[in-house]
Amino acid sequence: MAEEAAGPEALSVREVQELVRRKDELEAQIKACYAVLEGQKGVGMHEPLVDAEGYPRADVDVYQVRAARHNVICLQNDHKALMLQVEKALHQLHAREKEKQAKDEAEAQAEAMNQNPSLPQPFARVNAITPGSPASISGLQVDDEIIEFGSVDTHNFQTLQNIATVVQHSEGKPLSVTVIRGGKKLHLGLTPKQWAGKGLLGCNILPLQR
């Protein structure tokens, strides 16, 4: 019976509220039956309905008392069964809510990971940029962390000489530079060239501890 009641589909909140409403109705009916018994000289559920000589009592409506007692027993049985249903339904709702919460948290975590996938390890950081320089024009900013500079990346970077060599061989040619800024990966185009200042970039780059 328990397995049958559980079923593949849990009750909805509306259906649980209907069960609770029925429970309240049953309790009101039980209370009304007890009121009938109380009105019959307070005979209750177990007072004898016959007198000392074994005749039906004349001071109470025996038929009404028996009917009320019978109704109480039936209603209490219905109430007990309904309470089991309510308890099971509430348990299912709680379990379903818990499952939904866990699913929502997992989806939120997955979405966050998709929006911010694990970024490559940067190998250098920009710590100074001269206004009007090729680096400044490209959009490079102070504190940008470099993960790709032309053919140089996290895997083959050894010293700043790697970057210097790429710059010297790329004068006048656009270089693809990828940086991490504010936890996000950005792609920039930087063209090393002669300008009013020193060097071909107009920025200062520091290697990061690895």
PDB file of C-alpha atoms in Angstrom:
ATOM      1  CA  MET A   1       0.000   0.000   0.000  1.00  0.00           C
ATOM      2  CA  ALA A   2       2.799   2.419   0.892  1.00  0.00           C
ATOM      3  CA  GLU A   3       4.519   1.913  -2.462  1.00  0.00           C
ATOM      4  CA  GLU A   4       1.219   2.409  -4.260  1.00  0.00           C
ATOM      5  CA  ALA A   5       0.501   5.630  -2.383  1.00  0.00           C
ATOM      6  CA  ALA A   6       3.958   7.025  -3.094  1.00  0.00           C
ATOM      7  CA  GLY A   7       3.453   6.683  -6.843  1.00  0.00           C
ATOM      8  CA  PRO A   8       5.712   8.167  -9.498  1.00  0.00           C
ATOM      9  CA  GLU A   9       4.079  11.596  -9.200  1.00  0.00           C
ATOM     10  CA  ALA A  10       4.204  13.580  -5.981  1.00  0.00           C
ATOM     11  CA  LEU A  11       1.172  15.663  -5.057  1.00  0.00           C
ATOM     12  CA  SER A  12       1.138  19.331  -5.959  1.00  0.00           C
ATOM     13  CA  VAL A  13       0.971  22.067  -3.333  1.00  0.00           C
ATOM     14  CA  ARG A  14      -2.689  22.653  -4.281  1.00  0.00           C
ATOM     15  CA  GLU A  15      -3.499  18.965  -3.743  1.00  0.00           C
ATOM     16  CA  VAL A  16      -1.771  18.978  -0.353  1.00  0.00           C
ATOM     17  CA  GLN A  17      -3.785  22.066   0.616  1.00  0.00           C
ATOM     18  CA  GLU A  18      -6.962  20.163  -0.380  1.00  0.00           C
ATOM     19  CA  LEU A  19      -5.932  17.254   1.886  1.00  0.00           C
ATOM     20  CA  VAL A  20      -5.397  19.675   4.771  1.00  0.00           C
ATOM     21  CA  ARG A  21      -8.812  21.248   4.077  1.00  0.00           C
ATOM     22  CA  ARG A  22     -10.449  17.798   4.211  1.00  0.00           C
ATOM     23  CA  LYS A  23      -8.582  17.068   7.464  1.00  0.00           C
ATOM     24  CA  ASP A  24      -9.985  20.279   8.982  1.00  0.00           C
ATOM     25  CA  GLU A  25     -13.485  19.301   7.823  1.00  0.00           C
ATOM     26  CA  LEU A  26     -13.195  15.862   9.440  1.00  0.00           C
ATOM     27  CA  GLU A  27     -11.998  17.407  12.698  1.00  0.00           C
ATOM     28  CA  ALA A  28     -14.964  19.789  12.652  1.00  0.00           C
ATOM     29  CA  GLN A  29     -17.366  16.844  12.081  1.00  0.00           C
ATOM     30  CA  ILE A  30     -15.756  14.836  14.919  1.00  0.00           C
ATOM     31  CA  LYS A  31     -16.104  17.867  17.195  1.00  0.00           C
ATOM     32  CA  ALA A  32     -19.800  18.178  16.222  1.00  0.00           C
ATOM     33  CA  CYS A  33     -20.394  14.494  17.068  1.00  0.00           C
ATOM     34  CA  TYR A  34     -18.754  14.941  20.472  1.00  0.00           C
ATOM     35  CA  ALA A  35     -20.991  17.966  21.016  1.00  0.00           C
ATOM     36  CA  VAL A  36     -24.016  15.718  20.380  1.00  0.00           C
ATOM     37  CA  LEU A  37     -22.748  13.212  22.968  1.00  0.00           C
ATOM     38  CA  GLU A  38     -22.081  16.012  25.429  1.00  0.00           C
ATOM     39  CA  GLY A  39     -25.647  17.227  24.912  1.00  0.00           C
ATOM     40  CA  GLN A  40     -26.921  13.757  25.842  1.00  0.00           C
ATOM     41  CA  LYS A  41     -26.082  13.995  29.549  1.00  0.00           C
ATOM     42  CA  GLY A  42     -22.365  13.874  28.688  1.00  0.00           C
ATOM     43  CA  VAL A  43     -22.513  10.149  27.884  1.00  0.00           C
ATOM     44  CA  GLY A  44     -19.329  10.310  25.818  1.00  0.00           C
ATOM     45  CA  MET A  45     -18.073   7.275  23.908  1.00  0.00           C
ATOM     46  CA  HIS A  46     -18.223   4.650  26.672  1.00  0.00           C
ATOM     47  CA  GLU A  47     -21.015   5.474  29.145  1.00  0.00           C
ATOM     48  CA  PRO A  48     -23.601   2.609  29.297  1.00  0.00           C
ATOM     49  CA  LEU A  49     -26.860   3.244  27.446  1.00  0.00           C
ATOM     50  CA  VAL A  50     -28.874   0.922  29.646  1.00  0.00           C
ATOM     51  CA  ASP A  51     -29.996   1.409  33.215  1.00  0.00           C
ATOM     52  CA  ALA A  52     -29.267  -0.809  36.207  1.00  0.00           C
ATOM     53  CA  GLU A  53     -32.039  -3.193  35.160  1.00  0.00           C
ATOM     54  CA  GLY A  54     -30.761  -3.520  31.615  1.00  0.00           C
ATOM     55  CA  TYR A  55     -33.372  -1.296  29.937  1.00  0.00           C
ATOM     56  CA  PRO A  56     -32.469   1.492  27.503  1.00  0.00           C
ATOM     57  CA  ARG A  57     -31.935   4.692  29.379  1.00  0.00           C
ATOM     58  CA  ALA A  58     -34.874   7.022  29.254  1.00  0.00           C
ATOM     59  CA  ASP A  59     -32.856  10.195  29.947  1.00  0.00           C
ATOM     60  CA  VAL A  60     -30.922  10.090  26.652  1.00  0.00           C
ATOM     61  CA  ASP A  61     -31.751   9.574  22.977  1.00  0.00           C
ATOM     62  CA  VAL A  62     -30.123   6.159  22.656  1.00  0.00           C
ATOM     63  CA  TYR A  63     -30.449   6.088  18.857  1.00  0.00           C
ATOM     64  CA  GLN A  64     -28.818   9.525  18.502  1.00  0.00           C
ATOM     65  CA  VAL A  65     -26.005   8.589  20.887  1.00  0.00           C
ATOM     66  CA  ARG A  66     -25.286   5.338  19.022  1.00  0.00           C
ATOM     67  CA  ALA A  67     -25.310   7.155  15.669  1.00  0.00           C
ATOM     68  CA  ALA A  68     -22.949   9.841  17.016  1.00  0.00           C
ATOM     69  CA  ARG A  69     -20.598   7.216  18.485  1.00  0.00           C
ATOM     70  CA  HIS A  70     -20.581   5.284  15.196  1.00  0.00           C
ATOM     71  CA  ASN A  71     -19.858   8.494  13.270  1.00  0.00           C
ATOM     72  CA  VAL A  72     -17.005   9.392  15.602  1.00  0.00           C
ATOM     73  CA  ILE A  73     -15.352   5.981  15.063  1.00  0.00           C
ATOM     74  CA  CYS A  74     -15.737   6.203  11.272  1.00  0.00           C
ATOM     75  CA  LEU A  75     -14.568   9.821  11.138  1.00  0.00           C
ATOM     76  CA  GLN A  76     -11.551   9.102  13.370  1.00  0.00           C
ATOM     77  CA  ASN A  77     -10.524   6.224  11.089  1.00  0.00           C
ATOM     78  CA  ASP A  78     -10.867   8.523   8.060  1.00  0.00           C
ATOM     79  CA  HIS A  79      -8.921  11.211   9.928  1.00  0.00           C
ATOM     80  CA  LYS A  80      -6.102   8.796  10.771  1.00  0.00           C
ATOM     81  CA  ALA A  81      -5.818   7.665   7.116  1.00  0.00           C
ATOM     82  CA  LEU A  82      -5.932  11.260   5.918  1.00  0.00           C
ATOM     83  CA  MET A  83      -3.220  12.324   8.368  1.00  0.00           C
ATOM     84  CA  LEU A  84      -0.955   9.616   6.918  1.00  0.00           C
ATOM     85  CA  GLN A  85      -1.630  11.007   3.441  1.00  0.00           C
ATOM     86  CA  VAL A  86      -0.905  14.569   4.570  1.00  0.00           C
ATOM     87  CA  GLU A  87       2.299  13.507   6.303  1.00  0.00           C
ATOM     88  CA  LYS A  88       3.496  11.593   3.234  1.00  0.00           C
ATOM     89  CA  ALA A  89       2.536  14.427   0.864  1.00  0.00           C
ATOM     90  CA  LEU A  90       4.366  17.017   2.990  1.00  0.00           C
ATOM     91  CA  HIS A  91       7.416  14.754   3.081  1.00  0.00           C
ATOM     92  CA  GLN A  92       7.302  14.429  -0.723  1.00  0.00           C
ATOM     93  CA  LEU A  93       6.957  18.183  -1.143  1.00  0.00           C
ATOM     94  CA  HIS A  94       9.899  18.788   1.168  1.00  0.00           C
ATOM     95  CA  ALA A  95      12.030  16.213  -0.665  1.00  0.00           C
ATOM     96  CA  ARG A  96      11.040  17.671  -4.034  1.00  0.00           C
ATOM     97  CA  GLU A  97      11.846  21.205  -2.870  1.00  0.00           C
ATOM     98  CA  LYS A  98      15.216  20.000  -1.571  1.00  0.00           C
ATOM     99  CA  GLU A  99      15.912  18.252  -4.879  1.00  0.00           C
ATOM    100  CA  LYS A 100      14.892  21.371  -6.832  1.00  0.00           C
ATOM    101  CA  GLN A 101      17.159  23.533  -4.664  1.00  0.00           C
ATOM    102  CA  ALA A 102      20.111  21.173  -5.241  1.00  0.00           C
ATOM    103  CA  LYS A 103      19.390  21.177  -8.990  1.00  0.00           C
ATOM    104  CA  ASP A 104      19.147  24.986  -9.085  1.00  0.00           C
ATOM    105  CA  GLU A 105      22.448  25.290  -7.213  1.00  0.00           C
ATOM    106  CA  ALA A 106      24.129  22.827  -9.604  1.00  0.00           C
ATOM    107  CA  GLU A 107      22.779  24.715 -12.630  1.00  0.00           C
ATOM    108  CA  ALA A 108      23.918  28.056 -11.204  1.00  0.00           C
ATOM    109  CA  GLN A 109      27.366  26.623 -10.546  1.00  0.00           C
ATOM    110  CA  ALA A 110      27.555  25.161 -14.067  1.00  0.00           C
ATOM    111  CA  GLU A 111      26.436  28.492 -15.547  1.00  0.00           C
ATOM    112  CA  ALA A 112      29.061  30.354 -13.542  1.00  0.00           C
ATOM    113  CA  MET A 113      31.724  27.943 -14.766  1.00  0.00           C
ATOM    114  CA  ASN A 114      30.580  28.424 -18.364  1.00  0.00           C
ATOM    115  CA  GLN A 115      30.680  32.191 -18.010  1.00  0.00           C
ATOM    116  CA  ASN A 116      34.102  32.121 -16.407  1.00  0.00           C
ATOM    117  CA  PRO A 117      35.964  29.029 -17.639  1.00  0.00           C
ATOM    118  CA  SER A 118      39.356  28.345 -16.114  1.00  0.00           C
ATOM    119  CA  LEU A 119      41.726  30.915 -17.607  1.00  0.00           C
ATOM    120  CA  PRO A 120      45.272  30.156 -18.722  1.00  0.00           C
ATOM    121  CA  GLN A 121      48.089  31.092 -16.363  1.00  0.00           C
ATOM    122  CA  PRO A 122      49.460  34.562 -17.284  1.00  0.00           C
ATOM    123  CA  PHE A 123      53.225  34.868 -17.674  1.00  0.00           C
ATOM    124  CA  ALA A 124      53.666  38.673 -17.618  1.00  0.00           C
ATOM    125  CA  ARG A 125      51.951  41.842 -16.416  1.00  0.00           C
ATOM    126  CA  VAL A 126      51.823  45.363 -17.832  1.00  0.00           C
ATOM    127  CA  ASN A 127      52.926  47.820 -15.137  1.00  0.00           C
ATOM    128  CA  ALA A 128      53.302  51.053 -17.141  1.00  0.00           C
ATOM    129  CA  ILE A 129      51.968  52.524 -20.396  1.00  0.00           C
ATOM    130  CA  THR A 130      52.903  55.817 -22.041  1.00  0.00           C
ATOM    131  CA  PRO A 131      49.957  57.803 -23.413  1.00  0.00           C
ATOM    132  CA  GLY A 132      49.945  58.001 -27.213  1.00  0.00           C
ATOM    133  CA  SER A 133      52.187  54.940 -27.574  1.00  0.00           C
ATOM    134  CA  PRO A 134      51.382  51.905 -29.775  1.00  0.00           C
ATOM    135  CA  ALA A 135      50.536  49.963 -26.575  1.00  0.00           C
ATOM    136  CA  SER A 136      48.161  52.705 -25.431  1.00  0.00           C
ATOM    137  CA  ILE A 137      46.491  52.940 -28.861  1.00  0.00           C
ATOM    138  CA  SER A 138      45.950  49.153 -28.915  1.00  0.00           C
ATOM    139  CA  GLY A 139      43.880  49.358 -25.725  1.00  0.00           C
ATOM    140  CA  LEU A 140      46.441  47.713 -23.461  1.00  0.00           C
ATOM    141  CA  GLN A 141      46.073  48.833 -19.840  1.00  0.00           C
ATOM    142  CA  VAL A 142      48.198  48.835 -16.701  1.00  0.00           C
ATOM    143  CA  ASP A 143      47.720  45.594 -14.691  1.00  0.00           C
ATOM    144  CA  ASP A 144      46.655  43.624 -17.774  1.00  0.00           C
ATOM    145  CA  GLU A 145      48.021  40.103 -17.369  1.00  0.00           C
ATOM    146  CA  ILE A 146      49.404  38.648 -20.585  1.00  0.00           C
ATOM    147  CA  ILE A 147      48.616  35.069 -21.608  1.00  0.00           C
ATOM    148  CA  GLU A 148      49.531  35.405 -25.303  1.00  0.00           C
ATOM    149  CA  PHE A 149      51.822  37.849 -27.058  1.00  0.00           C
ATOM    150  CA  GLY A 150      52.124  36.925 -30.734  1.00  0.00           C
ATOM    151  CA  SER A 151      53.694  33.470 -30.817  1.00  0.00           C
ATOM    152  CA  VAL A 152      54.649  33.633 -27.125  1.00  0.00           C
ATOM    153  CA  ASP A 153      52.252  31.988 -24.681  1.00  0.00           C
ATOM    154  CA  THR A 154      52.178  30.464 -21.210  1.00  0.00           C
ATOM    155  CA  HIS A 155      53.746  27.218 -22.422  1.00  0.00           C
ATOM    156  CA  ASN A 156      56.784  28.570 -24.282  1.00  0.00           C
ATOM    157  CA  PHE A 157      57.534  31.780 -22.376  1.00  0.00           C
ATOM    158  CA  GLN A 158      60.922  31.755 -20.645  1.00  0.00           C
ATOM    159  CA  THR A 159      62.142  35.366 -20.330  1.00  0.00           C
ATOM    160  CA  LEU A 160      61.118  38.835 -21.514  1.00  0.00           C
ATOM    161  CA  GLN A 161      63.629  38.346 -24.333  1.00  0.00           C
ATOM    162  CA  ASN A 162      60.989  36.113 -25.964  1.00  0.00           C
ATOM    163  CA  ILE A 163      58.631  39.105 -26.196  1.00  0.00           C
ATOM    164  CA  ALA A 164      61.445  41.446 -27.312  1.00  0.00           C
ATOM    165  CA  THR A 165      62.314  39.078 -30.170  1.00  0.00           C
ATOM    166  CA  VAL A 166      58.694  38.900 -31.341  1.00  0.00           C
ATOM    167  CA  VAL A 167      58.399  42.707 -31.199  1.00  0.00           C
ATOM    168  CA  GLN A 168      61.612  43.212 -33.240  1.00  0.00           C
ATOM    169  CA  HIS A 169      60.442  40.793 -35.925  1.00  0.00           C
ATOM    170  CA  SER A 170      56.931  42.289 -36.053  1.00  0.00           C
ATOM    171  CA  GLU A 171      57.659  46.005 -36.556  1.00  0.00           C
ATOM    172  CA  GLY A 172      54.788  47.496 -38.553  1.00  0.00           C
ATOM    173  CA  LYS A 173      52.825  44.239 -38.390  1.00  0.00           C
ATOM    174  CA  PRO A 174      49.813  43.672 -36.119  1.00  0.00           C
ATOM    175  CA  LEU A 175      50.358  41.235 -33.261  1.00  0.00           C
ATOM    176  CA  SER A 176      47.608  39.300 -31.508  1.00  0.00           C
ATOM    177  CA  VAL A 177      47.820  39.939 -27.775  1.00  0.00           C
ATOM    178  CA  THR A 178      45.541  38.176 -25.258  1.00  0.00           C
ATOM    179  CA  VAL A 179      45.269  39.468 -21.712  1.00  0.00           C
ATOM    180  CA  ILE A 180      43.252  38.791 -18.562  1.00  0.00           C
ATOM    181  CA  ARG A 181      41.493  41.903 -17.276  1.00  0.00           C
ATOM    182  CA  GLY A 182      38.996  41.797 -14.420  1.00  0.00           C
ATOM    183  CA  GLY A 183      38.808  38.005 -14.550  1.00  0.00           C
ATOM    184  CA  LYS A 184      37.936  37.996 -18.266  1.00  0.00           C
ATOM    185  CA  LYS A 185      39.974  37.155 -21.342  1.00  0.00           C
ATOM    186  CA  LEU A 186      40.423  39.981 -23.888  1.00  0.00           C
ATOM    187  CA  HIS A 187      41.965  39.901 -27.378  1.00  0.00           C
ATOM    188  CA  LEU A 188      43.826  43.007 -28.557  1.00  0.00           C
ATOM    189  CA  GLY A 189      45.652  43.965 -31.736  1.00  0.00           C
ATOM    190  CA  LEU A 190      49.042  45.609 -31.113  1.00  0.00           C
ATOM    191  CA  THR A 191      51.303  46.904 -33.913  1.00  0.00           C
ATOM    192  CA  PRO A 192      54.935  47.558 -32.803  1.00  0.00           C
ATOM    193  CA  LYS A 193      56.278  50.689 -34.555  1.00  0.00           C
ATOM    194  CA  GLN A 194      58.452  53.733 -34.228  1.00  0.00           C
ATOM    195  CA  TRP A 195      56.772  56.586 -32.418  1.00  0.00           C
ATOM    196  CA  ALA A 196      57.750  59.762 -30.541  1.00  0.00           C
ATOM    197  CA  GLY A 197      58.891  57.816 -27.469  1.00  0.00           C
ATOM    198  CA  LYS A 198      61.391  55.047 -26.788  1.00  0.00           C
ATOM    199  CA  GLY A 199      61.082  51.514 -28.172  1.00  0.00           C
ATOM    200  CA  LEU A 200      58.365  50.080 -30.395  1.00  0.00           C
ATOM    201  CA  LEU A 201      55.613  49.566 -27.780  1.00  0.00           C
ATOM    202  CA  GLY A 202      55.677  52.357 -25.203  1.00  0.00           C
ATOM    203  CA  CYS A 203      54.887  50.084 -22.257  1.00  0.00           C
ATOM    204  CA  ASN A 204      56.712  48.238 -19.523  1.00  0.00           C
ATOM    205  CA  ILE A 205      56.164  44.516 -18.983  1.00  0.00           C
ATOM    206  CA  LEU A 206      57.191  42.487 -15.959  1.00  0.00           C
ATOM    207  CA  PRO A 207      57.473  38.688 -15.822  1.00  0.00           C
ATOM    208  CA  LEU A 208      55.221  36.969 -13.255  1.00  0.00           C
ATOM    209  CA  GLN A 209      56.465  34.474 -10.702  1.00  0.00           C
ATOM    210  CA  ARG A 210      55.601  30.969 -11.931  1.00  0.00           C
TER     211      ARG A 210
END
